[in-house]
């Protein structure tokens, strides 16, 4: 296929991948080519978008839950974590004392009052590095909210978190708190099988497995 026949905004290689995905979906090569060429056809565009998204799914991460949250009007990024511990800390079976505004105030994005997020929970199905998890989140268009985002999920949607899993809320590595052992610590909410919750820290330098889920925050449309 020529580059001119590709849909707008995708490369030649991506176009070829899309062509193959359309064929795998049951279209003949001729019809698949017609669909890709039909830039002005709304139905063709919808078909291309649906199949393209399906073809880009990553079986290393499985969507297991989704919900919406809204950043409260009284949210203050500079003081939120310490206030959260004062107000909610006793609800947790375990609360890591290192989760503080001082340690986790350096967020890559400081969320603001009134902002609405759709949060999708992805269970990790294979052993993955932190770098691979961040790459996947970037492909989803995720906003990295770190400890602050994890606390809001607990406040507003803890009942939507699958039990027996750590629900990890990443930030960029250089925004994570570094402990005395030189480890970059990653916040997570542990929704225990017995109904208890823990607010704890994992290690960026360690791998993640099937007991872990990613919290993927995206702006609501």
mmCIF file with all atom_site columns, C-alpha atoms in Angstrom:
data_model
loop_
_atom_site.group_PDB
_atom_site.id
_atom_site.type_symbol
_atom_site.label_atom_id
_atom_site.label_alt_id
_atom_site.label_comp_id
_atom_site.label_asym_id
_atom_site.label_entity_id
_atom_site.label_seq_id
_atom_site.pdbx_PDB_ins_code
_atom_site.Cartn_x
_atom_site.Cartn_y
_atom_site.Cartn_z
_atom_site.occupancy
_atom_site.B_iso_or_equiv
_atom_site.pdbx_formal_charge
_atom_site.auth_seq_id
_atom_site.auth_comp_id
_atom_site.auth_asym_id
_atom_site.auth_atom_id
_atom_site.pdbx_PDB_model_num
ATOM 1   C CA . UNK A 1 1   ? 0.000   0.000   0.000  1.00 0.00 ? 1   UNK A CA 1
ATOM 2   C CA . UNK A 1 2   ? 1.228   3.499   -0.753 1.00 0.00 ? 2   UNK A CA 1
ATOM 3   C CA . UNK A 1 3   ? 1.676   6.076   1.971  1.00 0.00 ? 3   UNK A CA 1
ATOM 4   C CA . UNK A 1 4   ? -1.032  8.173   0.308  1.00 0.00 ? 4   UNK A CA 1
ATOM 5   C CA . UNK A 1 5   ? -3.633  5.506   1.018  1.00 0.00 ? 5   UNK A CA 1
ATOM 6   C CA . UNK A 1 6   ? -3.075  5.526   4.768  1.00 0.00 ? 6   UNK A CA 1
ATOM 7   C CA . UNK A 1 7   ? -5.526  7.133   7.159  1.00 0.00 ? 7   UNK A CA 1
ATOM 8   C CA . UNK A 1 8   ? -4.541  10.526  8.438  1.00 0.00 ? 8   UNK A CA 1
ATOM 9   C CA . UNK A 1 9   ? -2.197  10.629  11.463 1.00 0.00 ? 9   UNK A CA 1
ATOM 10  C CA . UNK A 1 10  ? -0.790  7.098   11.128 1.00 0.00 ? 10  UNK A CA 1
ATOM 11  C CA . UNK A 1 11  ? 2.508   6.051   9.617  1.00 0.00 ? 11  UNK A CA 1
ATOM 12  C CA . UNK A 1 12  ? 3.088   3.616   6.761  1.00 0.00 ? 12  UNK A CA 1
ATOM 13  C CA . UNK A 1 13  ? 4.007   0.860   9.241  1.00 0.00 ? 13  UNK A CA 1
ATOM 14  C CA . UNK A 1 14  ? 0.930   1.574   11.358 1.00 0.00 ? 14  UNK A CA 1
ATOM 15  C CA . UNK A 1 15  ? -1.200  1.577   8.221  1.00 0.00 ? 15  UNK A CA 1
ATOM 16  C CA . UNK A 1 16  ? 0.059   -1.856  7.272  1.00 0.00 ? 16  UNK A CA 1
ATOM 17  C CA . UNK A 1 17  ? -0.679  -3.101  10.797 1.00 0.00 ? 17  UNK A CA 1
ATOM 18  C CA . UNK A 1 18  ? -4.195  -1.684  10.501 1.00 0.00 ? 18  UNK A CA 1
ATOM 19  C CA . UNK A 1 19  ? -4.667  -3.358  7.110  1.00 0.00 ? 19  UNK A CA 1
ATOM 20  C CA . UNK A 1 20  ? -3.708  -6.713  8.646  1.00 0.00 ? 20  UNK A CA 1
ATOM 21  C CA . UNK A 1 21  ? -6.019  -6.102  11.616 1.00 0.00 ? 21  UNK A CA 1
ATOM 22  C CA . UNK A 1 22  ? -8.953  -5.442  9.270  1.00 0.00 ? 22  UNK A CA 1
ATOM 23  C CA . UNK A 1 23  ? -8.221  -8.666  7.412  1.00 0.00 ? 23  UNK A CA 1
ATOM 24  C CA . UNK A 1 24  ? -8.023  -10.595 10.695 1.00 0.00 ? 24  UNK A CA 1
ATOM 25  C CA . UNK A 1 25  ? -11.397 -9.086  11.605 1.00 0.00 ? 25  UNK A CA 1
ATOM 26  C CA . UNK A 1 26  ? -12.892 -10.824 8.555  1.00 0.00 ? 26  UNK A CA 1
ATOM 27  C CA . UNK A 1 27  ? -12.624 -8.321  5.708  1.00 0.00 ? 27  UNK A CA 1
ATOM 28  C CA . UNK A 1 28  ? -11.178 -9.333  2.361  1.00 0.00 ? 28  UNK A CA 1
ATOM 29  C CA . UNK A 1 29  ? -7.933  -7.555  1.434  1.00 0.00 ? 29  UNK A CA 1
ATOM 30  C CA . UNK A 1 30  ? -9.815  -5.560  -1.206 1.00 0.00 ? 30  UNK A CA 1
ATOM 31  C CA . UNK A 1 31  ? -12.490 -4.333  1.217  1.00 0.00 ? 31  UNK A CA 1
ATOM 32  C CA . UNK A 1 32  ? -9.888  -3.640  3.900  1.00 0.00 ? 32  UNK A CA 1
ATOM 33  C CA . UNK A 1 33  ? -8.033  -1.419  1.432  1.00 0.00 ? 33  UNK A CA 1
ATOM 34  C CA . UNK A 1 34  ? -11.276 0.362   0.495  1.00 0.00 ? 34  UNK A CA 1
ATOM 35  C CA . UNK A 1 35  ? -12.026 1.035   4.171  1.00 0.00 ? 35  UNK A CA 1
ATOM 36  C CA . UNK A 1 36  ? -8.579  2.552   4.733  1.00 0.00 ? 36  UNK A CA 1
ATOM 37  C CA . UNK A 1 37  ? -8.899  4.655   1.591  1.00 0.00 ? 37  UNK A CA 1
ATOM 38  C CA . UNK A 1 38  ? -12.369 5.962   2.515  1.00 0.00 ? 38  UNK A CA 1
ATOM 39  C CA . UNK A 1 39  ? -11.203 8.889   4.627  1.00 0.00 ? 39  UNK A CA 1
ATOM 40  C CA . UNK A 1 40  ? -14.422 10.849  4.144  1.00 0.00 ? 40  UNK A CA 1
ATOM 41  C CA . UNK A 1 41  ? -16.784 7.971   4.924  1.00 0.00 ? 41  UNK A CA 1
ATOM 42  C CA . UNK A 1 42  ? -18.034 8.198   8.516  1.00 0.00 ? 42  UNK A CA 1
ATOM 43  C CA . UNK A 1 43  ? -18.829 4.489   8.777  1.00 0.00 ? 43  UNK A CA 1
ATOM 44  C CA . UNK A 1 44  ? -15.416 3.585   7.429  1.00 0.00 ? 44  UNK A CA 1
ATOM 45  C CA . UNK A 1 45  ? -13.786 5.973   9.897  1.00 0.00 ? 45  UNK A CA 1
ATOM 46  C CA . UNK A 1 46  ? -15.695 4.385   12.775 1.00 0.00 ? 46  UNK A CA 1
ATOM 47  C CA . UNK A 1 47  ? -14.690 0.902   11.636 1.00 0.00 ? 47  UNK A CA 1
ATOM 48  C CA . UNK A 1 48  ? -11.051 1.906   11.293 1.00 0.00 ? 48  UNK A CA 1
ATOM 49  C CA . UNK A 1 49  ? -11.051 3.503   14.753 1.00 0.00 ? 49  UNK A CA 1
ATOM 50  C CA . UNK A 1 50  ? -12.655 0.474   16.410 1.00 0.00 ? 50  UNK A CA 1
ATOM 51  C CA . UNK A 1 51  ? -10.412 -2.097  14.771 1.00 0.00 ? 51  UNK A CA 1
ATOM 52  C CA . UNK A 1 52  ? -7.303  0.033   15.289 1.00 0.00 ? 52  UNK A CA 1
ATOM 53  C CA . UNK A 1 53  ? -8.006  0.334   19.003 1.00 0.00 ? 53  UNK A CA 1
ATOM 54  C CA . UNK A 1 54  ? -8.658  -3.401  19.248 1.00 0.00 ? 54  UNK A CA 1
ATOM 55  C CA . UNK A 1 55  ? -5.422  -4.182  17.434 1.00 0.00 ? 55  UNK A CA 1
ATOM 56  C CA . UNK A 1 56  ? -3.421  -2.019  19.877 1.00 0.00 ? 56  UNK A CA 1
ATOM 57  C CA . UNK A 1 57  ? -4.687  -3.769  23.024 1.00 0.00 ? 57  UNK A CA 1
ATOM 58  C CA . UNK A 1 58  ? -1.921  -5.147  25.199 1.00 0.00 ? 58  UNK A CA 1
ATOM 59  C CA . UNK A 1 59  ? -2.701  -8.555  26.705 1.00 0.00 ? 59  UNK A CA 1
ATOM 60  C CA . UNK A 1 60  ? -0.146  -7.935  29.453 1.00 0.00 ? 60  UNK A CA 1
ATOM 61  C CA . UNK A 1 61  ? -2.686  -5.567  31.050 1.00 0.00 ? 61  UNK A CA 1
ATOM 62  C CA . UNK A 1 62  ? -6.344  -6.540  31.524 1.00 0.00 ? 62  UNK A CA 1
ATOM 63  C CA . UNK A 1 63  ? -9.060  -3.992  32.307 1.00 0.00 ? 63  UNK A CA 1
ATOM 64  C CA . UNK A 1 64  ? -10.949 -5.168  35.398 1.00 0.00 ? 64  UNK A CA 1
ATOM 65  C CA . UNK A 1 65  ? -12.793 -2.066  36.639 1.00 0.00 ? 65  UNK A CA 1
ATOM 66  C CA . UNK A 1 66  ? -13.499 1.557   35.775 1.00 0.00 ? 66  UNK A CA 1
ATOM 67  C CA . UNK A 1 67  ? -15.118 4.516   37.493 1.00 0.00 ? 67  UNK A CA 1
ATOM 68  C CA . UNK A 1 68  ? -15.148 8.321   37.584 1.00 0.00 ? 68  UNK A CA 1
ATOM 69  C CA . UNK A 1 69  ? -13.772 10.577  40.296 1.00 0.00 ? 69  UNK A CA 1
ATOM 70  C CA . UNK A 1 70  ? -13.846 14.345  40.794 1.00 0.00 ? 70  UNK A CA 1
ATOM 71  C CA . UNK A 1 71  ? -11.145 16.305  42.598 1.00 0.00 ? 71  UNK A CA 1
ATOM 72  C CA . UNK A 1 72  ? -12.917 17.980  45.565 1.00 0.00 ? 72  UNK A CA 1
ATOM 73  C CA . UNK A 1 73  ? -13.362 21.743  45.530 1.00 0.00 ? 73  UNK A CA 1
ATOM 74  C CA . UNK A 1 74  ? -11.378 22.053  48.767 1.00 0.00 ? 74  UNK A CA 1
ATOM 75  C CA . UNK A 1 75  ? -8.434  20.034  47.427 1.00 0.00 ? 75  UNK A CA 1
ATOM 76  C CA . UNK A 1 76  ? -5.035  21.625  48.111 1.00 0.00 ? 76  UNK A CA 1
ATOM 77  C CA . UNK A 1 77  ? -2.112  19.782  46.553 1.00 0.00 ? 77  UNK A CA 1
ATOM 78  C CA . UNK A 1 78  ? 0.394   21.209  49.031 1.00 0.00 ? 78  UNK A CA 1
ATOM 79  C CA . UNK A 1 79  ? -1.412  19.837  52.097 1.00 0.00 ? 79  UNK A CA 1
ATOM 80  C CA . UNK A 1 80  ? -3.619  17.026  50.803 1.00 0.00 ? 80  UNK A CA 1
ATOM 81  C CA . UNK A 1 81  ? -1.653  13.954  51.868 1.00 0.00 ? 81  UNK A CA 1
ATOM 82  C CA . UNK A 1 82  ? -1.108  15.083  55.452 1.00 0.00 ? 82  UNK A CA 1
ATOM 83  C CA . UNK A 1 83  ? -4.779  16.062  55.723 1.00 0.00 ? 83  UNK A CA 1
ATOM 84  C CA . UNK A 1 84  ? -5.813  12.714  54.237 1.00 0.00 ? 84  UNK A CA 1
ATOM 85  C CA . UNK A 1 85  ? -3.808  10.849  56.870 1.00 0.00 ? 85  UNK A CA 1
ATOM 86  C CA . UNK A 1 86  ? -5.341  12.886  59.701 1.00 0.00 ? 86  UNK A CA 1
ATOM 87  C CA . UNK A 1 87  ? -8.873  12.309  58.428 1.00 0.00 ? 87  UNK A CA 1
ATOM 88  C CA . UNK A 1 88  ? -8.637  8.777   57.025 1.00 0.00 ? 88  UNK A CA 1
ATOM 89  C CA . UNK A 1 89  ? -5.491  7.192   58.410 1.00 0.00 ? 89  UNK A CA 1
ATOM 90  C CA . UNK A 1 90  ? -7.262  5.195   61.124 1.00 0.00 ? 90  UNK A CA 1
ATOM 91  C CA . UNK A 1 91  ? -9.454  3.515   58.503 1.00 0.00 ? 91  UNK A CA 1
ATOM 92  C CA . UNK A 1 92  ? -6.452  1.617   57.151 1.00 0.00 ? 92  UNK A CA 1
ATOM 93  C CA . UNK A 1 93  ? -5.124  -1.634  58.590 1.00 0.00 ? 93  UNK A CA 1
ATOM 94  C CA . UNK A 1 94  ? -1.677  -0.272  57.696 1.00 0.00 ? 94  UNK A CA 1
ATOM 95  C CA . UNK A 1 95  ? -0.606  3.213   56.641 1.00 0.00 ? 95  UNK A CA 1
ATOM 96  C CA . UNK A 1 96  ? 2.981   3.893   55.564 1.00 0.00 ? 96  UNK A CA 1
ATOM 97  C CA . UNK A 1 97  ? 4.168   6.961   57.487 1.00 0.00 ? 97  UNK A CA 1
ATOM 98  C CA . UNK A 1 98  ? 6.414   7.995   54.587 1.00 0.00 ? 98  UNK A CA 1
ATOM 99  C CA . UNK A 1 99  ? 3.379   8.964   52.489 1.00 0.00 ? 99  UNK A CA 1
ATOM 100 C CA . UNK A 1 100 ? 3.527   12.676  53.275 1.00 0.00 ? 100 UNK A CA 1
ATOM 101 C CA . UNK A 1 101 ? 3.281   15.985  51.461 1.00 0.00 ? 101 UNK A CA 1
ATOM 102 C CA . UNK A 1 102 ? 6.985   16.514  52.053 1.00 0.00 ? 102 UNK A CA 1
ATOM 103 C CA . UNK A 1 103 ? 7.962   13.233  50.403 1.00 0.00 ? 103 UNK A CA 1
ATOM 104 C CA . UNK A 1 104 ? 5.431   13.188  47.564 1.00 0.00 ? 104 UNK A CA 1
ATOM 105 C CA . UNK A 1 105 ? 4.810   16.868  46.895 1.00 0.00 ? 105 UNK A CA 1
ATOM 106 C CA . UNK A 1 106 ? 7.003   16.825  43.784 1.00 0.00 ? 106 UNK A CA 1
ATOM 107 C CA . UNK A 1 107 ? 4.303   15.575  41.429 1.00 0.00 ? 107 UNK A CA 1
ATOM 108 C CA . UNK A 1 108 ? 4.728   15.684  37.657 1.00 0.00 ? 108 UNK A CA 1
ATOM 109 C CA . UNK A 1 109 ? 1.185   17.071  37.414 1.00 0.00 ? 109 UNK A CA 1
ATOM 110 C CA . UNK A 1 110 ? -0.484  18.877  40.292 1.00 0.00 ? 110 UNK A CA 1
ATOM 111 C CA . UNK A 1 111 ? -4.166  18.059  40.017 1.00 0.00 ? 111 UNK A CA 1
ATOM 112 C CA . UNK A 1 112 ? -6.622  20.860  40.682 1.00 0.00 ? 112 UNK A CA 1
ATOM 113 C CA . UNK A 1 113 ? -10.088 21.186  42.256 1.00 0.00 ? 113 UNK A CA 1
ATOM 114 C CA . UNK A 1 114 ? -12.998 20.243  40.008 1.00 0.00 ? 114 UNK A CA 1
ATOM 115 C CA . UNK A 1 115 ? -10.934 18.160  37.586 1.00 0.00 ? 115 UNK A CA 1
ATOM 116 C CA . UNK A 1 116 ? -12.757 15.002  36.509 1.00 0.00 ? 116 UNK A CA 1
ATOM 117 C CA . UNK A 1 117 ? -11.021 11.709  35.819 1.00 0.00 ? 117 UNK A CA 1
ATOM 118 C CA . UNK A 1 118 ? -12.071 8.404   34.394 1.00 0.00 ? 118 UNK A CA 1
ATOM 119 C CA . UNK A 1 119 ? -10.020 5.796   36.221 1.00 0.00 ? 119 UNK A CA 1
ATOM 120 C CA . UNK A 1 120 ? -9.494  2.405   34.619 1.00 0.00 ? 120 UNK A CA 1
ATOM 121 C CA . UNK A 1 121 ? -7.983  -0.404  36.652 1.00 0.00 ? 121 UNK A CA 1
ATOM 122 C CA . UNK A 1 122 ? -5.670  -2.692  34.683 1.00 0.00 ? 122 UNK A CA 1
ATOM 123 C CA . UNK A 1 123 ? -4.521  -5.955  36.210 1.00 0.00 ? 123 UNK A CA 1
ATOM 124 C CA . UNK A 1 124 ? -0.979  -6.891  35.251 1.00 0.00 ? 124 UNK A CA 1
ATOM 125 C CA . UNK A 1 125 ? -1.001  -10.408 33.782 1.00 0.00 ? 125 UNK A CA 1
ATOM 126 C CA . UNK A 1 126 ? 2.739   -10.922 33.314 1.00 0.00 ? 126 UNK A CA 1
ATOM 127 C CA . UNK A 1 127 ? 5.807   -9.828  35.250 1.00 0.00 ? 127 UNK A CA 1
ATOM 128 C CA . UNK A 1 128 ? 6.501   -6.243  34.192 1.00 0.00 ? 128 UNK A CA 1
ATOM 129 C CA . UNK A 1 129 ? 9.096   -3.594  34.994 1.00 0.00 ? 129 UNK A CA 1
ATOM 130 C CA . UNK A 1 130 ? 8.097   -0.129  36.167 1.00 0.00 ? 130 UNK A CA 1
ATOM 131 C CA . UNK A 1 131 ? 9.373   1.286   32.872 1.00 0.00 ? 131 UNK A CA 1
ATOM 132 C CA . UNK A 1 132 ? 7.050   -1.047  30.944 1.00 0.00 ? 132 UNK A CA 1
ATOM 133 C CA . UNK A 1 133 ? 4.120   -0.004  33.131 1.00 0.00 ? 133 UNK A CA 1
ATOM 134 C CA . UNK A 1 134 ? 4.834   3.686   32.495 1.00 0.00 ? 134 UNK A CA 1
ATOM 135 C CA . UNK A 1 135 ? 5.081   3.035   28.761 1.00 0.00 ? 135 UNK A CA 1
ATOM 136 C CA . UNK A 1 136 ? 1.681   1.327   28.799 1.00 0.00 ? 136 UNK A CA 1
ATOM 137 C CA . UNK A 1 137 ? 0.125   4.183   30.771 1.00 0.00 ? 137 UNK A CA 1
ATOM 138 C CA . UNK A 1 138 ? 1.540   6.697   28.289 1.00 0.00 ? 138 UNK A CA 1
ATOM 139 C CA . UNK A 1 139 ? -0.030  4.735   25.430 1.00 0.00 ? 139 UNK A CA 1
ATOM 140 C CA . UNK A 1 140 ? -3.407  5.059   27.179 1.00 0.00 ? 140 UNK A CA 1
ATOM 141 C CA . UNK A 1 141 ? -2.971  8.829   27.479 1.00 0.00 ? 141 UNK A CA 1
ATOM 142 C CA . UNK A 1 142 ? -2.842  8.499   31.262 1.00 0.00 ? 142 UNK A CA 1
ATOM 143 C CA . UNK A 1 143 ? -2.199  11.342  33.675 1.00 0.00 ? 143 UNK A CA 1
ATOM 144 C CA . UNK A 1 144 ? 0.229   10.337  36.416 1.00 0.00 ? 144 UNK A CA 1
ATOM 145 C CA . UNK A 1 145 ? -1.259  11.342  39.768 1.00 0.00 ? 145 UNK A CA 1
ATOM 146 C CA . UNK A 1 146 ? 0.925   9.454   42.250 1.00 0.00 ? 146 UNK A CA 1
ATOM 147 C CA . UNK A 1 147 ? -0.002  9.268   45.928 1.00 0.00 ? 147 UNK A CA 1
ATOM 148 C CA . UNK A 1 148 ? -2.560  12.053  45.639 1.00 0.00 ? 148 UNK A CA 1
ATOM 149 C CA . UNK A 1 149 ? -4.512  10.174  42.976 1.00 0.00 ? 149 UNK A CA 1
ATOM 150 C CA . UNK A 1 150 ? -4.402  6.949   44.976 1.00 0.00 ? 150 UNK A CA 1
ATOM 151 C CA . UNK A 1 151 ? -5.854  8.731   48.014 1.00 0.00 ? 151 UNK A CA 1
ATOM 152 C CA . UNK A 1 152 ? -8.727  10.158  45.953 1.00 0.00 ? 152 UNK A CA 1
ATOM 153 C CA . UNK A 1 153 ? -9.509  6.712   44.556 1.00 0.00 ? 153 UNK A CA 1
ATOM 154 C CA . UNK A 1 154 ? -9.726  5.363   48.101 1.00 0.00 ? 154 UNK A CA 1
ATOM 155 C CA . UNK A 1 155 ? -11.986 8.221   49.185 1.00 0.00 ? 155 UNK A CA 1
ATOM 156 C CA . UNK A 1 156 ? -14.400 8.004   46.269 1.00 0.00 ? 156 UNK A CA 1
ATOM 157 C CA . UNK A 1 157 ? -14.231 4.494   44.829 1.00 0.00 ? 157 UNK A CA 1
ATOM 158 C CA . UNK A 1 158 ? -12.582 2.025   47.191 1.00 0.00 ? 158 UNK A CA 1
ATOM 159 C CA . UNK A 1 159 ? -15.503 -0.373  46.684 1.00 0.00 ? 159 UNK A CA 1
ATOM 160 C CA . UNK A 1 160 ? -14.668 -0.504  42.955 1.00 0.00 ? 160 UNK A CA 1
ATOM 161 C CA . UNK A 1 161 ? -11.151 -1.832  43.567 1.00 0.00 ? 161 UNK A CA 1
ATOM 162 C CA . UNK A 1 162 ? -10.719 -5.588  42.994 1.00 0.00 ? 162 UNK A CA 1
ATOM 163 C CA . UNK A 1 163 ? -9.914  -7.402  46.230 1.00 0.00 ? 163 UNK A CA 1
ATOM 164 C CA . UNK A 1 164 ? -6.594  -9.089  46.855 1.00 0.00 ? 164 UNK A CA 1
ATOM 165 C CA . UNK A 1 165 ? -4.681  -6.656  44.646 1.00 0.00 ? 165 UNK A CA 1
ATOM 166 C CA . UNK A 1 166 ? -2.261  -3.755  45.038 1.00 0.00 ? 166 UNK A CA 1
ATOM 167 C CA . UNK A 1 167 ? -3.565  -0.763  43.082 1.00 0.00 ? 167 UNK A CA 1
ATOM 168 C CA . UNK A 1 168 ? -0.510  1.169   41.990 1.00 0.00 ? 168 UNK A CA 1
ATOM 169 C CA . UNK A 1 169 ? -0.551  4.889   41.200 1.00 0.00 ? 169 UNK A CA 1
ATOM 170 C CA . UNK A 1 170 ? 2.621   5.781   39.313 1.00 0.00 ? 170 UNK A CA 1
ATOM 171 C CA . UNK A 1 171 ? 4.388   9.055   38.824 1.00 0.00 ? 171 UNK A CA 1
ATOM 172 C CA . UNK A 1 172 ? 7.535   9.722   36.836 1.00 0.00 ? 172 UNK A CA 1
ATOM 173 C CA . UNK A 1 173 ? 10.590  8.182   38.463 1.00 0.00 ? 173 UNK A CA 1
ATOM 174 C CA . UNK A 1 174 ? 12.233  11.518  39.258 1.00 0.00 ? 174 UNK A CA 1
ATOM 175 C CA . UNK A 1 175 ? 9.084   12.675  41.067 1.00 0.00 ? 175 UNK A CA 1
ATOM 176 C CA . UNK A 1 176 ? 9.008   9.698   43.433 1.00 0.00 ? 176 UNK A CA 1
ATOM 177 C CA . UNK A 1 177 ? 10.372  9.858   46.957 1.00 0.00 ? 177 UNK A CA 1
ATOM 178 C CA . UNK A 1 178 ? 13.767  8.164   47.389 1.00 0.00 ? 178 UNK A CA 1
ATOM 179 C CA . UNK A 1 179 ? 14.224  6.293   50.670 1.00 0.00 ? 179 UNK A CA 1
ATOM 180 C CA . UNK A 1 180 ? 17.439  5.895   52.676 1.00 0.00 ? 180 UNK A CA 1
ATOM 181 C CA . UNK A 1 181 ? 18.318  2.803   50.656 1.00 0.00 ? 181 UNK A CA 1
ATOM 182 C CA . UNK A 1 182 ? 18.162  4.703   47.370 1.00 0.00 ? 182 UNK A CA 1
ATOM 183 C CA . UNK A 1 183 ? 14.892  3.126   46.240 1.00 0.00 ? 183 UNK A CA 1
ATOM 184 C CA . UNK A 1 184 ? 12.242  5.175   44.435 1.00 0.00 ? 184 UNK A CA 1
ATOM 185 C CA . UNK A 1 185 ? 8.976   4.416   46.205 1.00 0.00 ? 185 UNK A CA 1
ATOM 186 C CA . UNK A 1 186 ? 5.690   3.942   44.350 1.00 0.00 ? 186 UNK A CA 1
ATOM 187 C CA . UNK A 1 187 ? 2.366   4.481   46.201 1.00 0.00 ? 187 UNK A CA 1
ATOM 188 C CA . UNK A 1 188 ? -0.362  1.864   46.130 1.00 0.00 ? 188 UNK A CA 1
ATOM 189 C CA . UNK A 1 189 ? -3.659  1.072   47.821 1.00 0.00 ? 189 UNK A CA 1
ATOM 190 C CA . UNK A 1 190 ? -3.893  -2.577  48.855 1.00 0.00 ? 190 UNK A CA 1
ATOM 191 C CA . UNK A 1 191 ? -7.500  -3.796  48.790 1.00 0.00 ? 191 UNK A CA 1
ATOM 192 C CA . UNK A 1 192 ? -7.121  -6.874  50.972 1.00 0.00 ? 192 UNK A CA 1
ATOM 193 C CA . UNK A 1 193 ? -9.245  -9.981  50.436 1.00 0.00 ? 193 UNK A CA 1
ATOM 194 C CA . UNK A 1 194 ? -10.679 -9.686  53.959 1.00 0.00 ? 194 UNK A CA 1
ATOM 195 C CA . UNK A 1 195 ? -11.972 -6.155  53.333 1.00 0.00 ? 195 UNK A CA 1
ATOM 196 C CA . UNK A 1 196 ? -9.126  -4.246  54.969 1.00 0.00 ? 196 UNK A CA 1
ATOM 197 C CA . UNK A 1 197 ? -7.103  -1.587  53.162 1.00 0.00 ? 197 UNK A CA 1
ATOM 198 C CA . UNK A 1 198 ? -3.446  -0.609  53.319 1.00 0.00 ? 198 UNK A CA 1
ATOM 199 C CA . UNK A 1 199 ? -1.777  2.535   51.985 1.00 0.00 ? 199 UNK A CA 1
ATOM 200 C CA . UNK A 1 200 ? 1.757   1.491   51.281 1.00 0.00 ? 200 UNK A CA 1
ATOM 201 C CA . UNK A 1 201 ? 4.792   1.888   49.035 1.00 0.00 ? 201 UNK A CA 1
ATOM 202 C CA . UNK A 1 202 ? 6.390   -0.425  46.494 1.00 0.00 ? 202 UNK A CA 1
ATOM 203 C CA . UNK A 1 203 ? 9.740   -0.056  44.757 1.00 0.00 ? 203 UNK A CA 1
ATOM 204 C CA . UNK A 1 204 ? 10.182  1.389   41.280 1.00 0.00 ? 204 UNK A CA 1
ATOM 205 C CA . UNK A 1 205 ? 13.275  -0.786  40.914 1.00 0.00 ? 205 UNK A CA 1
ATOM 206 C CA . UNK A 1 206 ? 11.277  -3.999  41.488 1.00 0.00 ? 206 UNK A CA 1
ATOM 207 C CA . UNK A 1 207 ? 9.028   -5.802  39.014 1.00 0.00 ? 207 UNK A CA 1
ATOM 208 C CA . UNK A 1 208 ? 5.236   -5.989  39.205 1.00 0.00 ? 208 UNK A CA 1
ATOM 209 C CA . UNK A 1 209 ? 3.118   -9.112  38.749 1.00 0.00 ? 209 UNK A CA 1
ATOM 210 C CA . UNK A 1 210 ? -0.376  -10.581 38.730 1.00 0.00 ? 210 UNK A CA 1
ATOM 211 C CA . UNK A 1 211 ? -1.135  -9.405  42.277 1.00 0.00 ? 211 UNK A CA 1
ATOM 212 C CA . UNK A 1 212 ? -0.786  -5.813  41.075 1.00 0.00 ? 212 UNK A CA 1
ATOM 213 C CA . UNK A 1 213 ? -3.068  -3.455  39.166 1.00 0.00 ? 213 UNK A CA 1
ATOM 214 C CA . UNK A 1 214 ? -2.370  -0.110  37.528 1.00 0.00 ? 214 UNK A CA 1
ATOM 215 C CA . UNK A 1 215 ? -4.560  2.907   38.214 1.00 0.00 ? 215 UNK A CA 1
ATOM 216 C CA . UNK A 1 216 ? -4.914  4.671   34.870 1.00 0.00 ? 216 UNK A CA 1
ATOM 217 C CA . UNK A 1 217 ? -6.249  8.242   35.203 1.00 0.00 ? 217 UNK A CA 1
ATOM 218 C CA . UNK A 1 218 ? -7.582  9.966   32.076 1.00 0.00 ? 218 UNK A CA 1
ATOM 219 C CA . UNK A 1 219 ? -9.428  13.264  31.776 1.00 0.00 ? 219 UNK A CA 1
ATOM 220 C CA . UNK A 1 220 ? -13.173 12.839  31.287 1.00 0.00 ? 220 UNK A CA 1
ATOM 221 C CA . UNK A 1 221 ? -14.374 14.062  27.889 1.00 0.00 ? 221 UNK A CA 1
#
